[in-house]
mmCIF file of C-alpha atoms in Angstrom:
data_model
loop_
_atom_site.group_PDB
_atom_site.id
_atom_site.type_symbol
_atom_site.label_atom_id
_atom_site.label_comp_id
_atom_site.label_asym_id
_atom_site.label_seq_id
_atom_site.Cartn_x
_atom_site.Cartn_y
_atom_site.Cartn_z
ATOM 1 C CA MET I 1 57.828 19.384 49.169
ATOM 2 C CA THR I 2 60.982 17.686 50.429
ATOM 3 C CA ALA I 3 62.571 17.265 53.833
ATOM 4 C CA ASP I 4 65.305 19.693 52.807
ATOM 5 C CA ASN I 5 63.079 22.610 51.825
ATOM 6 C CA TYR I 6 60.885 21.994 54.865
ATOM 7 C CA LEU I 7 63.985 22.345 57.071
ATOM 8 C CA ASP I 8 65.042 25.425 55.128
ATOM 9 C CA ARG I 9 61.827 27.202 56.125
ATOM 10 C CA LEU I 10 61.767 25.768 59.663
ATOM 11 C CA LEU I 11 65.183 27.263 60.415
ATOM 12 C CA VAL I 12 63.800 30.725 59.644
ATOM 13 C CA LYS I 13 61.234 30.306 62.401
ATOM 14 C CA TYR I 14 63.863 29.244 64.913
ATOM 15 C CA ALA I 15 66.450 31.834 63.860
ATOM 16 C CA GLY I 16 64.512 34.578 65.641
ATOM 17 C CA THR I 17 65.360 33.187 69.087
ATOM 18 C CA PHE I 18 68.076 30.564 68.481
ATOM 19 C CA ASN I 19 71.671 30.708 67.285
ATOM 20 C CA ILE I 20 71.602 28.472 64.197
ATOM 21 C CA TYR I 21 74.725 26.497 63.308
ATOM 22 C CA THR I 22 74.963 24.947 59.840
ATOM 23 C CA PRO I 23 76.225 22.254 59.752
ATOM 24 C CA PHE I 24 76.948 20.749 63.183
ATOM 25 C CA GLN I 25 78.836 17.606 64.169
ATOM 26 C CA ILE I 26 78.315 15.751 67.428
ATOM 27 C CA GLY I 27 78.764 12.148 68.492
ATOM 28 C CA GLY I 28 80.078 11.049 65.117
ATOM 29 C CA THR I 29 77.009 12.336 63.260
ATOM 30 C CA GLU I 30 76.803 15.435 61.083
ATOM 31 C CA PHE I 31 73.525 17.335 61.334
ATOM 32 C CA PRO I 32 72.509 19.921 58.729
ATOM 33 C CA ALA I 33 71.687 22.316 61.558
ATOM 34 C CA TYR I 34 71.797 22.859 65.323
ATOM 35 C CA GLY I 35 69.946 25.499 67.311
ATOM 36 C CA TYR I 36 71.117 26.954 70.639
ATOM 37 C CA PHE I 37 68.853 28.999 72.922
ATOM 38 C CA TYR I 38 69.818 30.762 76.164
ATOM 39 C CA SER I 39 67.763 32.992 78.440
ATOM 40 C CA HIS I 40 68.874 34.737 81.640
ATOM 41 C CA VAL I 41 66.291 36.164 84.044
ATOM 42 C CA GLU I 42 66.994 38.117 87.236
ATOM 43 C CA LYS I 43 64.780 39.364 90.070
ATOM 44 C CA PHE I 44 65.791 42.454 92.030
ATOM 45 C CA VAL I 45 64.509 44.306 95.069
ATOM 46 C CA LEU I 46 64.489 48.123 94.707
ATOM 47 C CA THR I 47 67.981 48.346 93.204
ATOM 48 C CA ARG I 48 70.057 46.203 90.864
ATOM 49 C CA GLY I 49 72.474 45.722 93.753
ATOM 50 C CA ALA I 50 69.958 43.608 95.653
ATOM 51 C CA ASN I 51 69.613 40.494 93.534
ATOM 52 C CA MET I 52 67.026 38.053 94.916
ATOM 53 C CA TRP I 53 67.523 35.316 92.360
ATOM 54 C CA SER I 54 68.497 34.601 88.784
ATOM 55 C CA SER I 55 67.819 31.673 86.485
ATOM 56 C CA ASP I 56 69.224 30.404 83.217
ATOM 57 C CA SER I 57 67.247 28.427 80.650
ATOM 58 C CA TYR I 58 68.652 26.554 77.669
ATOM 59 C CA GLU I 59 67.572 24.529 74.670
ATOM 60 C CA HIS I 60 69.714 22.509 72.298
ATOM 61 C CA ILE I 61 68.004 21.371 69.075
ATOM 62 C CA LEU I 62 69.514 18.984 66.542
ATOM 63 C CA PHE I 63 67.865 18.983 63.093
ATOM 64 C CA LEU I 64 68.201 15.995 60.780
ATOM 65 C CA THR I 65 66.696 15.260 57.353
ATOM 66 C CA SER I 66 66.365 11.779 55.894
ATOM 67 C CA ASP I 67 64.650 9.860 53.130
ATOM 68 C CA GLU I 68 63.169 7.628 55.821
ATOM 69 C CA VAL I 69 63.431 7.599 59.626
ATOM 70 C CA THR I 70 63.613 4.205 61.315
ATOM 71 C CA VAL I 71 63.559 2.861 64.870
ATOM 72 C CA SER I 72 67.346 2.635 64.657
ATOM 73 C CA ASN I 73 67.539 6.373 63.866
ATOM 74 C CA VAL I 74 65.378 7.204 66.880
ATOM 75 C CA ASP I 75 67.504 5.012 69.154
ATOM 76 C CA ASN I 76 70.659 6.669 67.835
ATOM 77 C CA MET I 77 69.252 10.134 68.519
ATOM 78 C CA LYS I 78 68.544 9.199 72.135
ATOM 79 C CA ARG I 79 72.091 7.873 72.423
ATOM 80 C CA ILE I 80 73.517 11.153 71.136
ATOM 81 C CA LEU I 81 71.362 13.167 73.546
ATOM 82 C CA LEU I 82 72.424 11.130 76.583
ATOM 83 C CA GLU I 83 76.059 10.433 75.662
ATOM 84 C CA TYR I 84 76.997 13.786 74.118
ATOM 85 C CA VAL I 85 74.408 16.564 74.436
ATOM 86 C CA GLU I 86 73.797 16.170 78.163
ATOM 87 C CA PRO I 87 77.374 15.635 79.394
ATOM 88 C CA LEU I 88 79.075 18.036 76.982
ATOM 89 C CA LEU I 89 76.532 20.763 76.168
ATOM 90 C CA VAL I 90 74.332 20.744 79.295
ATOM 91 C CA LEU I 91 76.825 19.756 81.995
ATOM 92 C CA LYS I 92 79.809 21.182 80.079
ATOM 93 C CA GLY I 93 81.971 18.265 81.186
ATOM 94 C CA GLY I 94 81.141 18.599 84.891
ATOM 95 C CA GLU I 95 78.934 16.650 87.262
ATOM 96 C CA LEU I 96 76.288 19.382 87.542
ATOM 97 C CA PRO I 97 74.994 22.197 85.310
ATOM 98 C CA PRO I 98 76.292 25.720 85.964
ATOM 99 C CA PRO I 99 74.889 27.657 88.961
ATOM 100 C CA ASN I 100 71.444 29.252 88.340
ATOM 101 C CA HIS I 101 70.619 26.554 85.777
ATOM 102 C CA MET I 102 66.838 26.103 85.652
ATOM 103 C CA TYR I 103 66.310 23.758 82.714
ATOM 104 C CA SER I 104 67.877 22.435 79.527
ATOM 105 C CA TYR I 105 65.695 21.007 76.796
ATOM 106 C CA MET I 106 67.616 18.525 74.658
ATOM 107 C CA SER I 107 65.653 18.300 71.437
ATOM 108 C CA VAL I 108 65.783 16.467 68.127
ATOM 109 C CA ILE I 109 63.658 17.272 65.092
ATOM 110 C CA LEU I 110 63.763 14.508 62.488
ATOM 111 C CA ILE I 111 62.354 15.323 59.046
ATOM 112 C CA SER I 112 61.523 12.371 56.807
ATOM 113 C CA ASP I 113 60.444 12.351 53.162
ATOM 114 C CA LYS I 114 58.616 9.041 53.679
ATOM 115 C CA LYS I 115 55.981 8.390 56.313
ATOM 116 C CA PRO I 116 57.290 6.336 59.237
ATOM 117 C CA SER I 117 56.380 2.789 60.171
ATOM 118 C CA LYS I 118 54.160 2.113 63.164
ATOM 119 C CA ALA I 119 57.200 0.836 65.052
ATOM 120 C CA THR I 120 59.050 4.097 64.420
ATOM 121 C CA VAL I 121 56.106 6.206 65.567
ATOM 122 C CA LYS I 122 55.902 4.097 68.708
ATOM 123 C CA ALA I 123 59.624 4.578 69.371
ATOM 124 C CA VAL I 124 59.239 8.363 69.033
ATOM 125 C CA LYS I 125 56.249 8.529 71.371
ATOM 126 C CA ARG I 126 57.905 6.311 73.984
ATOM 127 C CA LEU I 127 61.206 8.188 74.129
ATOM 128 C CA SER I 128 61.442 9.711 77.585
ATOM 129 C CA TYR I 129 64.209 11.266 79.650
ATOM 130 C CA ASP I 130 63.754 13.767 82.480
ATOM 131 C CA LYS I 131 66.574 14.201 84.972
ATOM 132 C CA GLY I 132 66.813 16.523 87.959
ATOM 133 C CA TYR I 133 70.155 17.674 89.344
ATOM 134 C CA LYS I 134 70.790 17.864 93.078
ATOM 135 C CA MET I 135 67.077 17.240 93.817
ATOM 136 C CA ASN I 136 66.237 19.887 91.179
ATOM 137 C CA MET I 137 68.184 22.563 93.066
ATOM 138 C CA ARG I 138 70.311 22.807 89.906
ATOM 139 C CA GLY I 139 67.330 22.410 87.592
ATOM 140 C CA PHE I 140 66.639 19.576 85.182
ATOM 141 C CA SER I 141 67.196 18.341 81.655
ATOM 142 C CA GLN I 142 64.533 16.866 79.405
ATOM 143 C CA ALA I 143 64.619 15.011 76.095
ATOM 144 C CA GLN I 144 62.197 16.100 73.380
ATOM 145 C CA ILE I 145 61.821 14.475 69.988
ATOM 146 C CA CYS I 146 59.639 15.278 66.980
ATOM 147 C CA LEU I 147 59.307 13.428 63.694
ATOM 148 C CA VAL I 148 58.008 15.376 60.706
ATOM 149 C CA SER I 149 56.583 13.202 57.924
ATOM 150 C CA ILE I 150 56.591 15.041 54.592
ATOM 151 C CA GLU I 151 54.661 12.352 52.712
ATOM 152 C CA ASP I 152 51.486 12.594 54.820
ATOM 153 C CA GLU I 153 52.205 15.983 56.459
ATOM 154 C CA LYS I 154 51.971 14.639 59.989
ATOM 155 C CA ILE I 155 53.896 15.428 63.160
ATOM 156 C CA TYR I 156 54.775 12.721 65.661
ATOM 157 C CA HIS I 157 56.359 13.538 69.023
ATOM 158 C CA ASN I 158 56.940 12.335 72.546
ATOM 159 C CA PHE I 159 54.903 13.818 75.387
ATOM 160 C CA ALA I 160 57.564 16.362 76.372
ATOM 161 C CA ALA I 161 57.620 17.888 72.869
ATOM 162 C CA HIS I 162 53.883 18.487 72.424
ATOM 163 C CA ALA I 163 54.321 22.291 72.466
ATOM 164 C CA LYS I 164 56.406 22.117 69.273
ATOM 165 C CA LYS I 165 53.647 20.563 67.166
ATOM 166 C CA LYS I 166 51.878 23.826 66.259
ATOM 167 C CA THR I 167 55.061 25.448 64.975
ATOM 168 C CA LEU I 168 56.076 22.373 62.998
ATOM 169 C CA LYS I 169 52.632 22.027 61.472
ATOM 170 C CA SER I 170 52.620 25.645 60.288
ATOM 171 C CA VAL I 171 55.737 25.101 58.181
ATOM 172 C CA PHE I 172 53.890 22.865 55.695
ATOM 173 C CA LYS I 173 51.646 25.784 54.719
ATOM 174 C CA GLU I 174 54.511 28.270 54.599
ATOM 175 C CA VAL I 175 56.585 26.102 52.254
ATOM 176 C CA LYS I 176 53.584 25.711 49.927
ATOM 177 C CA GLU I 177 53.107 29.490 49.965
ATOM 178 C CA GLY I 178 56.711 29.904 48.852
ATOM 179 C CA LYS I 179 57.856 31.834 51.892
ATOM 180 C CA THR I 180 61.552 32.660 52.037
ATOM 181 C CA GLY I 181 63.887 29.987 53.354
ATOM 182 C CA PHE I 182 66.947 30.188 55.574
ATOM 183 C CA LYS I 183 69.509 29.792 52.774
ATOM 184 C CA GLU I 184 68.010 32.639 50.745
ATOM 185 C CA LEU I 185 68.006 34.957 53.746
ATOM 186 C CA VAL I 186 71.642 34.088 54.407
ATOM 187 C CA GLU I 187 72.533 34.856 50.775
ATOM 188 C CA LYS I 188 70.774 38.228 51.064
ATOM 189 C CA GLY I 189 72.686 39.002 54.249
ATOM 190 C CA ASP I 190 69.540 39.131 56.387
ATOM 191 C CA LEU I 191 70.669 36.146 58.479
ATOM 192 C CA LYS I 192 74.094 34.898 59.433
ATOM 193 C CA PRO I 193 74.545 31.271 60.506
ATOM 194 C CA PHE I 194 76.988 30.407 63.266
ATOM 195 C CA ILE I 195 79.985 28.246 62.434
ATOM 196 C CA GLN I 196 81.010 25.318 64.629
ATOM 197 C CA GLU I 197 84.713 25.587 65.434
ATOM 198 C CA GLN I 198 85.228 21.868 66.066
ATOM 199 C CA PRO I 199 83.077 18.729 66.344
ATOM 200 C CA VAL I 200 81.681 17.717 69.739
ATOM 201 C CA ILE I 201 83.202 14.301 70.424
#
């Protein structure tokens, strides 16, 4: 199993609820894939004309494969999240997220062929960023990071990303079982990746 065919299967799992872009460029780095999720929920009283409230939820996931992930890679991912993903994808160039914004998860999934060093694992677990906007009246953004180690089939993550571990763990078994990957489904016409019009810089 390699980082590339692991990602190929992982994208199938995310494609059911995310728009998958392949590839995706942001902050001077090209990622093999990016996932965008958006959910809009409204609450009404009696008729659709009486809207009590509505909320919007988002997640931005950057996927990256590598022979080996280092502390420097983890630091660079945090930089991209804070210098590009938050201001340009979450805030859309403004000072606050759009009205009705509830939360934006800014996520990175790093997939490494080699198992990480103890220092790298520590850097992943210690990465933390949770920011409220206008005393949370405009919601919040949160950084999540996961590191998938192909060599020892382990998942490392920060506290905010703990819910992703089960999904990531299941992919090891699915790749070994030979389940269909993203590229094959695209070739068959069962999936269609989104195309990035221009890099986010």
